[in-house]
Tab-separated table of C-alpha atoms in Angstrom:
chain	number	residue	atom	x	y	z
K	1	UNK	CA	-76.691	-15.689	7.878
K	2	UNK	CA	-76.612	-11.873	8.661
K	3	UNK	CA	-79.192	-12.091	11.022
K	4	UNK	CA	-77.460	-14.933	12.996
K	5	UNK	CA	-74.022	-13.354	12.706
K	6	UNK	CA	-74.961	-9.923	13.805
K	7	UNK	CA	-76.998	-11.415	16.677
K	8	UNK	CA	-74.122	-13.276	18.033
K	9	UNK	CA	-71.405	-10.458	17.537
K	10	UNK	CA	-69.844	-8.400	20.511
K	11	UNK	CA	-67.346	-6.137	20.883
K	12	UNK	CA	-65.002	-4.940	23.642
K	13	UNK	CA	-63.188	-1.408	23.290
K	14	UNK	CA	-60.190	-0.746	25.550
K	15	UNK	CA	-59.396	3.077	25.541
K	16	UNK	CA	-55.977	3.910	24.782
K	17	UNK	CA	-54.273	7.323	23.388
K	18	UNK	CA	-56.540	9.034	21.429
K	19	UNK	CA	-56.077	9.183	17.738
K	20	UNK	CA	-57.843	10.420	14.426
K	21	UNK	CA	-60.103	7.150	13.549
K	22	UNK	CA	-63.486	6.484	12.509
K	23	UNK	CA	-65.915	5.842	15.118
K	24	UNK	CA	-66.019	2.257	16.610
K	25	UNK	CA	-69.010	0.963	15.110
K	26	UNK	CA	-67.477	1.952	11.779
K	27	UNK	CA	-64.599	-0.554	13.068
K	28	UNK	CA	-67.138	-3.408	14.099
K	29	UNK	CA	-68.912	-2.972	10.490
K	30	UNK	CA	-65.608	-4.068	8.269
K	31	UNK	CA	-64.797	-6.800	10.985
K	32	UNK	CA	-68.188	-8.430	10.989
K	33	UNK	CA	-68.336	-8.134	7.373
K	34	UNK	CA	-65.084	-9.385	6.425
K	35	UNK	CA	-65.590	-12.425	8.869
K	36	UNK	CA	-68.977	-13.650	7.990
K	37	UNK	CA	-67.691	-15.001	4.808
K	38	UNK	CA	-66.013	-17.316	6.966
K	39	UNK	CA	-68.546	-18.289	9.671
K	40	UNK	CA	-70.629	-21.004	9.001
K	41	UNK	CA	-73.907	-19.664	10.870
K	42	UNK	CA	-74.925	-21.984	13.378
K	43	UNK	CA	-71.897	-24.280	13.143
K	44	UNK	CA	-68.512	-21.651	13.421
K	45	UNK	CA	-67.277	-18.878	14.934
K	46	UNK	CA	-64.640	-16.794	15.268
K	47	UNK	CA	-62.795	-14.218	17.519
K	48	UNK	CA	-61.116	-11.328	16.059
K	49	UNK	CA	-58.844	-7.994	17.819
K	50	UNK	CA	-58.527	-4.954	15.794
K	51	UNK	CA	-55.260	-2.566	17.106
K	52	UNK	CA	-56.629	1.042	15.058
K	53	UNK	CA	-55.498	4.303	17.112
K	54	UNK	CA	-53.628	2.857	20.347
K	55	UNK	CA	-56.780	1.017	21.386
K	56	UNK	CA	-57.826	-2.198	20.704
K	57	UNK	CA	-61.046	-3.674	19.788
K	58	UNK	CA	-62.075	-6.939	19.973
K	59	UNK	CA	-65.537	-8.643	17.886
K	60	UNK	CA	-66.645	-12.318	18.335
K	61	UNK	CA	-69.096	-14.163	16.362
K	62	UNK	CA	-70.924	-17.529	15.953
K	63	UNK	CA	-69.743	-20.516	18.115
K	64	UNK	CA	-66.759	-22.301	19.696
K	65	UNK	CA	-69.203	-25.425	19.666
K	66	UNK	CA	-71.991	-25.675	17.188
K	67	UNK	CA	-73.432	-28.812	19.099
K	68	UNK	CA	-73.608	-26.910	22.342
K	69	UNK	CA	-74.008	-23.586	21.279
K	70	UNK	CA	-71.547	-22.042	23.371
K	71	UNK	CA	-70.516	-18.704	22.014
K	72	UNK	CA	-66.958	-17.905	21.010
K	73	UNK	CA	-65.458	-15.067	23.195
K	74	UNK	CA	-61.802	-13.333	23.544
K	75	UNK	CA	-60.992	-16.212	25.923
K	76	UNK	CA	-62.219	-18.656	23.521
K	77	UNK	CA	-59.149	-21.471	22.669
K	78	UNK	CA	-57.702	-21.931	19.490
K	79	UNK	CA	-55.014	-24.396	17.802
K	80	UNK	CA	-52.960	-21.472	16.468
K	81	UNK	CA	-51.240	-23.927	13.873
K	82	UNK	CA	-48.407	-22.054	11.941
K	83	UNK	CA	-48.859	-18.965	13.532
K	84	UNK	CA	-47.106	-20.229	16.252
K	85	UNK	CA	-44.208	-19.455	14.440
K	86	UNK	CA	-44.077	-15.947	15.542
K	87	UNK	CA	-42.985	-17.140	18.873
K	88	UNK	CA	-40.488	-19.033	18.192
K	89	UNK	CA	-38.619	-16.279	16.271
K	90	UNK	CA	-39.409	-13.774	18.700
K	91	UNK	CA	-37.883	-16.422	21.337
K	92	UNK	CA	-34.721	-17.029	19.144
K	93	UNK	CA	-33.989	-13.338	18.350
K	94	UNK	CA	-34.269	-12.066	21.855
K	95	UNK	CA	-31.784	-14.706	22.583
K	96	UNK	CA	-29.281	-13.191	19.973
K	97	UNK	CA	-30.251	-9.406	21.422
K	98	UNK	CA	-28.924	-10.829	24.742
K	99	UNK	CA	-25.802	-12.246	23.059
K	100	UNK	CA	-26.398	-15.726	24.180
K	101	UNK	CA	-26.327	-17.158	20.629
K	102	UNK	CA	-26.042	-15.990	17.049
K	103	UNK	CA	-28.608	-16.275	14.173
K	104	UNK	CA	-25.634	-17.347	12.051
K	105	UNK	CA	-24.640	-19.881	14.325
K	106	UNK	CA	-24.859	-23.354	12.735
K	107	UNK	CA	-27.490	-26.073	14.041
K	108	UNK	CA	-24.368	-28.115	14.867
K	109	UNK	CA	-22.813	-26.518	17.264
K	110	UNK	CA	-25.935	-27.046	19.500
K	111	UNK	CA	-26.941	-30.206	18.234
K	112	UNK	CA	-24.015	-32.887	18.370
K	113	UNK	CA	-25.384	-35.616	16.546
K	114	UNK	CA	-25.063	-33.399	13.372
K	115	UNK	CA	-21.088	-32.581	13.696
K	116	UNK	CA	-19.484	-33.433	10.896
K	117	UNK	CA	-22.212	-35.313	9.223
K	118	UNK	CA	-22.596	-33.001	6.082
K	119	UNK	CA	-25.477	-30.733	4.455
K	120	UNK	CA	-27.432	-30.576	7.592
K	121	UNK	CA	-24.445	-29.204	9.926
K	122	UNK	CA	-24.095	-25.961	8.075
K	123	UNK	CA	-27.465	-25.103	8.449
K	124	UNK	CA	-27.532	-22.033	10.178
K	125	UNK	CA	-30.452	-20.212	12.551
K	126	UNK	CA	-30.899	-18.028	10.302
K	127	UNK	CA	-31.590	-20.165	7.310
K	128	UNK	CA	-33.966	-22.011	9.606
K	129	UNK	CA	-36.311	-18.707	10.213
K	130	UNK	CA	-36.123	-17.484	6.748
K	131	UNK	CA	-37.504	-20.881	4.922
K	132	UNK	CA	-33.784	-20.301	3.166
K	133	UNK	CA	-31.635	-23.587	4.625
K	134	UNK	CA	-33.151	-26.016	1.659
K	135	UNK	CA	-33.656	-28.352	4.362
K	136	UNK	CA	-37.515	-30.194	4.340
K	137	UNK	CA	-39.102	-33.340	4.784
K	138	UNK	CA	-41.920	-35.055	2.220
K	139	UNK	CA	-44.401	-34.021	4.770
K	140	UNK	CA	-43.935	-30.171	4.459
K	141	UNK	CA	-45.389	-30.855	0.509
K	142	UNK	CA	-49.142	-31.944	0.402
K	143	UNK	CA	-50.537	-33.343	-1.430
K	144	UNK	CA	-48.471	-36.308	-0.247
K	145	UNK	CA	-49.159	-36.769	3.452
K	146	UNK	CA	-47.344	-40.304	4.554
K	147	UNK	CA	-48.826	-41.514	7.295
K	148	UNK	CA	-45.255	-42.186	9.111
K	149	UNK	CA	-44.457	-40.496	12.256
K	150	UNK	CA	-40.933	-39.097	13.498
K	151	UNK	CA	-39.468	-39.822	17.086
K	152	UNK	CA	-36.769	-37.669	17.831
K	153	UNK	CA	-33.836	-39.679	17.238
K	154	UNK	CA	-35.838	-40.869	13.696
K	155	UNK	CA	-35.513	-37.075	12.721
K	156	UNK	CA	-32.220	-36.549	13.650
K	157	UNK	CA	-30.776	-39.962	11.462
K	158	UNK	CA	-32.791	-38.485	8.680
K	159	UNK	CA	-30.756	-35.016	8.832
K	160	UNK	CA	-27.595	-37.105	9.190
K	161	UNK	CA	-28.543	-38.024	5.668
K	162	UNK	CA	-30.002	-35.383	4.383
K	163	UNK	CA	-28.144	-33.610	0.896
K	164	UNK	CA	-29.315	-30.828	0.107
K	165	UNK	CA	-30.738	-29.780	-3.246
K	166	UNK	CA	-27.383	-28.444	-5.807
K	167	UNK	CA	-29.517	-25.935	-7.143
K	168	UNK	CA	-30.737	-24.762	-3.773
K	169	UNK	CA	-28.019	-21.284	-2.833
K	170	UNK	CA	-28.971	-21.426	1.409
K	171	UNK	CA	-29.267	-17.838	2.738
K	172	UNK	CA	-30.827	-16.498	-0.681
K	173	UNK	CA	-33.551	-19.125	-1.814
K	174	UNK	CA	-37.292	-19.505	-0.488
K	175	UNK	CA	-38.260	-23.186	0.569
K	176	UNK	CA	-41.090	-23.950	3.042
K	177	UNK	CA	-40.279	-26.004	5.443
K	178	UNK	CA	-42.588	-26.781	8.749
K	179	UNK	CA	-39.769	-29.591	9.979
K	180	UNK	CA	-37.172	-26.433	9.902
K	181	UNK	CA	-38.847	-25.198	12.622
K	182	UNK	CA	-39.188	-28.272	15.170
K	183	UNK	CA	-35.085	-28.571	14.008
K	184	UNK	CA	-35.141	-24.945	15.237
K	185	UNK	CA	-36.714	-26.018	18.551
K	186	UNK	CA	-34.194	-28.546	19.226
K	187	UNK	CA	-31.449	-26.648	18.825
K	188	UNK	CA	-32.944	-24.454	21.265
K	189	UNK	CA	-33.612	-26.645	23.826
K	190	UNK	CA	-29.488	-28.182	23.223
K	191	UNK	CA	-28.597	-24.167	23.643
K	192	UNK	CA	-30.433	-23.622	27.380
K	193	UNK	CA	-30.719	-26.863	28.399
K	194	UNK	CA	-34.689	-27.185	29.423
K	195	UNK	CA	-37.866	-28.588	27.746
K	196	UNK	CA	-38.893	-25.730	24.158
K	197	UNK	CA	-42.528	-25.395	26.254
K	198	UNK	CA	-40.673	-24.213	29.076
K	199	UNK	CA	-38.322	-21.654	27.410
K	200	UNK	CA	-41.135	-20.452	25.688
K	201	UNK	CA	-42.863	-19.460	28.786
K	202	UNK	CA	-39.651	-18.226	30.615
K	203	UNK	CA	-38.595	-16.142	27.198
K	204	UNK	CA	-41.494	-14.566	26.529
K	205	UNK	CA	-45.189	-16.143	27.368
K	206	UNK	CA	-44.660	-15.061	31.189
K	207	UNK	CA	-43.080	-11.313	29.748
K	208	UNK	CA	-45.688	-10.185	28.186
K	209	UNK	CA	-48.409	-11.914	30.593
K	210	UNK	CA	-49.979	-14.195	27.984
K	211	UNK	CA	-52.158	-16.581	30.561
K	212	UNK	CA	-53.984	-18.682	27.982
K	213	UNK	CA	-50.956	-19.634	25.601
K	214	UNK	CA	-49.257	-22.212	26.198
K	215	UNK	CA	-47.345	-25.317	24.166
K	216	UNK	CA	-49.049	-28.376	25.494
K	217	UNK	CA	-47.824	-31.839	25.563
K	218	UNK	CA	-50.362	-34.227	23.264
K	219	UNK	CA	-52.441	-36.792	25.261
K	220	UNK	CA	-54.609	-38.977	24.849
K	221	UNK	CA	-56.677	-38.976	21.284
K	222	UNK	CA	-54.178	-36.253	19.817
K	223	UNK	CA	-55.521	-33.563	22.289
K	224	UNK	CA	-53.179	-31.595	24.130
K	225	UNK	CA	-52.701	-31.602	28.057
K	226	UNK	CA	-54.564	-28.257	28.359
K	227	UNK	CA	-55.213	-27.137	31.650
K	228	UNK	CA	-58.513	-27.511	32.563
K	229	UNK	CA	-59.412	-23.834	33.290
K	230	UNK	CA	-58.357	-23.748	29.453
K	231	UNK	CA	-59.660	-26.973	28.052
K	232	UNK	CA	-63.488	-25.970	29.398
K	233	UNK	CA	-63.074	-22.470	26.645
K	234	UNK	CA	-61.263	-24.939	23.960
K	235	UNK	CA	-62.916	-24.364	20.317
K	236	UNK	CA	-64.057	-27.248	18.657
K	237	UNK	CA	-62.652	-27.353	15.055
K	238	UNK	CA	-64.515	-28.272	11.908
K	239	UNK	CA	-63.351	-28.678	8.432
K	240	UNK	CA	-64.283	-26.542	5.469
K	241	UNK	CA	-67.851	-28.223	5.327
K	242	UNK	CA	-68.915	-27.759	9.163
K	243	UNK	CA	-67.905	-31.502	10.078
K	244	UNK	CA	-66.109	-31.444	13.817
K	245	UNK	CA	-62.964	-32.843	13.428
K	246	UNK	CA	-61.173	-34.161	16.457
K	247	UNK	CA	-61.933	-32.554	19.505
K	248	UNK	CA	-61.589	-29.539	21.715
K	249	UNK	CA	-57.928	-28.887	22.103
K	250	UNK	CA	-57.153	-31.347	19.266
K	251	UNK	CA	-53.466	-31.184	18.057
K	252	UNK	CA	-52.027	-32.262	14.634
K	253	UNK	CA	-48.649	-33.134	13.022
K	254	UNK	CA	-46.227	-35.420	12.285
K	255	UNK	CA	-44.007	-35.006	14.928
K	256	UNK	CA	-44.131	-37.226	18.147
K	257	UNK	CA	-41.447	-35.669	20.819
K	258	UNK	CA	-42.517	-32.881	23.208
K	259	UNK	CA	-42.313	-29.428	22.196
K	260	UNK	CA	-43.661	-29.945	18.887
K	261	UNK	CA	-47.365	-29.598	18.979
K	262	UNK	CA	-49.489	-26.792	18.229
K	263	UNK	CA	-49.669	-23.796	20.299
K	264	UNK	CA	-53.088	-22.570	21.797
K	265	UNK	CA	-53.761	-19.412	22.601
K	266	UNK	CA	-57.034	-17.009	22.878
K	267	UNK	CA	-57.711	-13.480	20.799
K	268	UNK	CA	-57.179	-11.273	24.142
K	269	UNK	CA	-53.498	-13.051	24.333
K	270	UNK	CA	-53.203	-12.565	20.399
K	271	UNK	CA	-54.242	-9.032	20.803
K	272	UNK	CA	-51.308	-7.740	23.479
K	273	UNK	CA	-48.582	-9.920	21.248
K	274	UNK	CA	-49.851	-7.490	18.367
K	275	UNK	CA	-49.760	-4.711	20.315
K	276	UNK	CA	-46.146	-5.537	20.928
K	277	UNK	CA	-45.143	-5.985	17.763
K	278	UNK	CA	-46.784	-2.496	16.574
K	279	UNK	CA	-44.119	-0.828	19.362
K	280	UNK	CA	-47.219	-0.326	21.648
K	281	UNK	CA	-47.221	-2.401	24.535
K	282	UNK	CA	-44.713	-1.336	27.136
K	283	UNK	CA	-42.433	-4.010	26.935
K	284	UNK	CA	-37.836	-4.078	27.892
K	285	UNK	CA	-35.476	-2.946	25.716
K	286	UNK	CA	-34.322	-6.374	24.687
K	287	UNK	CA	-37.434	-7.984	23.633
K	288	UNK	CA	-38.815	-4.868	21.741
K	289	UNK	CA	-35.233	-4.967	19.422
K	290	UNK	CA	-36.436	-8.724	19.184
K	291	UNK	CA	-39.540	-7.948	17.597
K	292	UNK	CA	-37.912	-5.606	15.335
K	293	UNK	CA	-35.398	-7.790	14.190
K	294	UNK	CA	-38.074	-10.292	12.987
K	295	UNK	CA	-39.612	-8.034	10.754
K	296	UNK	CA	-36.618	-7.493	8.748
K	297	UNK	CA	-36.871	-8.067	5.138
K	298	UNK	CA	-34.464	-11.152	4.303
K	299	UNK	CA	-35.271	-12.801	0.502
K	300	UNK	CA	-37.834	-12.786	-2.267
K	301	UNK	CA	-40.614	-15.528	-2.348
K	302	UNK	CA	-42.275	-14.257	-5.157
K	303	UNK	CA	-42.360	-10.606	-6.928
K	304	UNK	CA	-43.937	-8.308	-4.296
K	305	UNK	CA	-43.715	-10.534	-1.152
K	306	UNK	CA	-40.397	-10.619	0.975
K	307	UNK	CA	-39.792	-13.383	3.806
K	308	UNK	CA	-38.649	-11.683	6.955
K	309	UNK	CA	-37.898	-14.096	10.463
K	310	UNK	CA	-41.360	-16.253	9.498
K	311	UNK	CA	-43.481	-12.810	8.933
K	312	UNK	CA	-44.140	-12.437	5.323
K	313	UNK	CA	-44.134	-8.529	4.294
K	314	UNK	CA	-46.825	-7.873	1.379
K	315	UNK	CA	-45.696	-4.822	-0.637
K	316	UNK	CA	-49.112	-3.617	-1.150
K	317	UNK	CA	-50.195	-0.133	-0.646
K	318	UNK	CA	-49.616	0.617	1.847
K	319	UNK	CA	-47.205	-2.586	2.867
K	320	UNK	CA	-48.702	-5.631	5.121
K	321	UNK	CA	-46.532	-7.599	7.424
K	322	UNK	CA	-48.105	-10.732	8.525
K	323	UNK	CA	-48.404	-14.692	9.272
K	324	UNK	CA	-51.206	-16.949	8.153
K	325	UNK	CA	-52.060	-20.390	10.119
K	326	UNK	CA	-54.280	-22.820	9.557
K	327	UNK	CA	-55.102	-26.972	9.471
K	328	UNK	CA	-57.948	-29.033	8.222
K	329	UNK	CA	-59.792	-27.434	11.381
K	330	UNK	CA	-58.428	-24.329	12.228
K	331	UNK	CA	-57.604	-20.734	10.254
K	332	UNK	CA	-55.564	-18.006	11.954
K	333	UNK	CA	-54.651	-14.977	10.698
K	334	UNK	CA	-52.400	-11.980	12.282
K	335	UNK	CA	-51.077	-9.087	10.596
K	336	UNK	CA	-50.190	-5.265	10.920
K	337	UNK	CA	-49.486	-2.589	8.716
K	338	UNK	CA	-47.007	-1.142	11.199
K	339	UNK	CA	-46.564	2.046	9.332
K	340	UNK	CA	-49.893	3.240	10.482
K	341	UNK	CA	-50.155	0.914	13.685
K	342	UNK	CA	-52.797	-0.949	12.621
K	343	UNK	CA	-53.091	-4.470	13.068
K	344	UNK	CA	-55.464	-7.502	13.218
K	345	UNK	CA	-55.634	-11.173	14.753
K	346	UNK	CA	-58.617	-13.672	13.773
K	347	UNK	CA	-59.203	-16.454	14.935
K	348	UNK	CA	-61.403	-19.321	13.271
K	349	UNK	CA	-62.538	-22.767	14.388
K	350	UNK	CA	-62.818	-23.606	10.308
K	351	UNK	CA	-60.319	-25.203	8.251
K	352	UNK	CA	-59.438	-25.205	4.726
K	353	UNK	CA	-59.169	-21.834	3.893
K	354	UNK	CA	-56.573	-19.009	3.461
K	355	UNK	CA	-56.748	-16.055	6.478
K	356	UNK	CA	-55.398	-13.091	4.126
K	357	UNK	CA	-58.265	-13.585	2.396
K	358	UNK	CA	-59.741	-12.164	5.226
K	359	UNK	CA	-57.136	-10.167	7.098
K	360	UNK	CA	-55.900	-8.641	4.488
K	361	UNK	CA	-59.503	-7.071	3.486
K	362	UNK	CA	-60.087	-5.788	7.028
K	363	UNK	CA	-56.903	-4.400	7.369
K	364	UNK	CA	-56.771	-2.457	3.876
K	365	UNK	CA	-60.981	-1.331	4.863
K	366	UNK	CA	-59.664	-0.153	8.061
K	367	UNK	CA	-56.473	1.664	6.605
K	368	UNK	CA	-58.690	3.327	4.355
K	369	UNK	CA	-61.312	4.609	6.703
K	370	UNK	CA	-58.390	5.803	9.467
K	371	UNK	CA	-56.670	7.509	6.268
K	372	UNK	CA	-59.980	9.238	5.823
K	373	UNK	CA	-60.650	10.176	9.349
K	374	UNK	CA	-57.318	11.821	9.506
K	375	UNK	CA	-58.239	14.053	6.757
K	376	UNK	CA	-61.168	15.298	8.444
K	377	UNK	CA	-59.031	16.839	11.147
């Protein structure tokens, strides 16, 4: 596998402000590492951007398509899964920068089918960010995946009776839930009045000049309506085993209204949203308080990891900040350690498995050497 993975690995460096680092091949030797426990060589790839001294550096290895052999790149396609997420915070706190809502407004006041109707009308934005409103539906808990679908109005009747758990205190307690944040979408829409795929590109996509993310509609076969400059550098996802599941641009979920897909996006598009997020992409006033406010610490999940505005912060040393994604066909990984400005996105066209396991290695490898480098000054 070495021989394969080092064969198909590249790397890209972007020169930015200069900074005590190691030297870039040191860089590319903990990213290839880290990721080829994760390729599967001749079957997988996977795209990966490294932020390390105000430049960034991006490594790809294996394949998009194992069938084809076409070679994943830092245009390459992915189903982002649950790292979507990201954006739809950053979307919903720029909003409450610009005063045009409040995180602690209620769901209700945007949504009028859930005035007056209980539990589900004082959940706020807030709670809906922070996995704290209690609210979830039976599919947010595998093992048990029903094979029902919601429509729209479907979800809505089943937040008119929804009761929320007595033990649950909203605001303070951690609960997944993945239907919080397609609630959270339609209370966005309700608030500007236009399509979530289109606010998302308006808000923020079309800011910070992201060209190859987007929030597709699903067609035919459960594959989104990708463009087809887009769909021809889609990944084709395989589960844990190497078996293709679906196919290029394949989206998942339970869901069935638009604007609650997957999002796709590449690692180049990945790697300027990190760059953001670290305070170094030259971005308005507004939208960098936006990503600030959705780091904030909020509640415990567990001893040593706090939920912040979907970010999870990992109080290792030194302390991670991050978002894992992934489906049956997909694993996606960004995180920073924004006390150093480091950060790291991967991207993986394999399912079934957890991206700290590798994110979290390359970033701690990388703090280490940068930490070491600096001493040499």
């Amino acid at each position: 596998m070495r021989g394969v993975i080092a064969l198909m690995a590249t790397v890209l460096i972007f020169q930015g402000p200069s900074a005590a680092i190691s030297e870039a091949n040191d860089v590319q030797a903990v990213i290839a590492q880290e990721l080829e426990k994760g390729v599967l060589a001749g079957v997988t790839g996977a795209a990966a951007a490294v932020r390390i001294g105000g430049r960034t550096v991006f490594h790809n290895v294996g394949y998009a398509d194992g069938a084809s052999k076409r070679p994943v790149d830092s245009d390459s396609v992915f189903n982002l899964a649950s790292v979507s997420k990201i954006f739809d915070v950053t979307v919903l706190s720029l909003a409450a920068v610009n005063g045009e809502l409040s995180l602690d407004d209620s769901i209700a006041k945007y949504i009028r089918e859930l005035n007056n109707v209980g539990d589900a009308s004082r959940i706020t934005l807030r709670q809906l960010v922070t996995f704290s409103s209690g609210f979830s539906v039976t599919h947010d808990n595998p093992p048990w995946w029903p094979v029902e679908h919601f429509t729209l109005p479907k979800f809505l009747r089943h937040l008119q009776n929804w009761k929320r758990d007595p033990n649950h205190v909203p605001g303070r307690d951690y609960h997944y839930s993945h239907a919080g944040f397609m609630l959270l979408h339609v209370a966005l829409e309700r608030r500007f009045r236009m399509p979530y795929a289109s606010l998302l590109e308006r808000k923020l996509l079309r800011p910070l000049d992201l060209r190859s993310t987007l929030l597709p509609l699903r067609g035919v076969g459960d594959v989104g309506n990708l463009p087809p400059a887009l769909r021809a550098i889609a990944v084709q996802g395989y589960g844990g085993e190497g078996k293709p599941i679906g196919k290029p641009g394949n989206m998942q979920g339970y869901y069935y209204w638009a604007g609650t897909g997957q999002m796709f996006s590449s690692a180049r598009d990945m790697a300027r949203l990190l760059a953001a997020y670290l305070g170094e992409l030259p971005v308005g006033p507004a939208l960098q308080r936006a990503v600030e406010m959705t780091q904030q610490e909020t509640l415990v999940i567990r001893p040593g990891v706090m939920q912040a505005h979907a970010w999870e912060v990992h109080h290792l040393p030194p302390p991670i900040t991050d978002k894992n994604g992934g489906l049956n066909n997909t694993t996606i990984y960004i995180g920073m350690i924004p006390s150093k400005r480091l950060g790291v996105v991967i991207l993986m066209n394999r399912g079934n498995m957890d991206g700290r396991d590798f994110g979290h290695a390359i970033l701690s490898r990388l703090a280490a050497l940068a930490e070491a480098a600096d001493q040499t000054q």
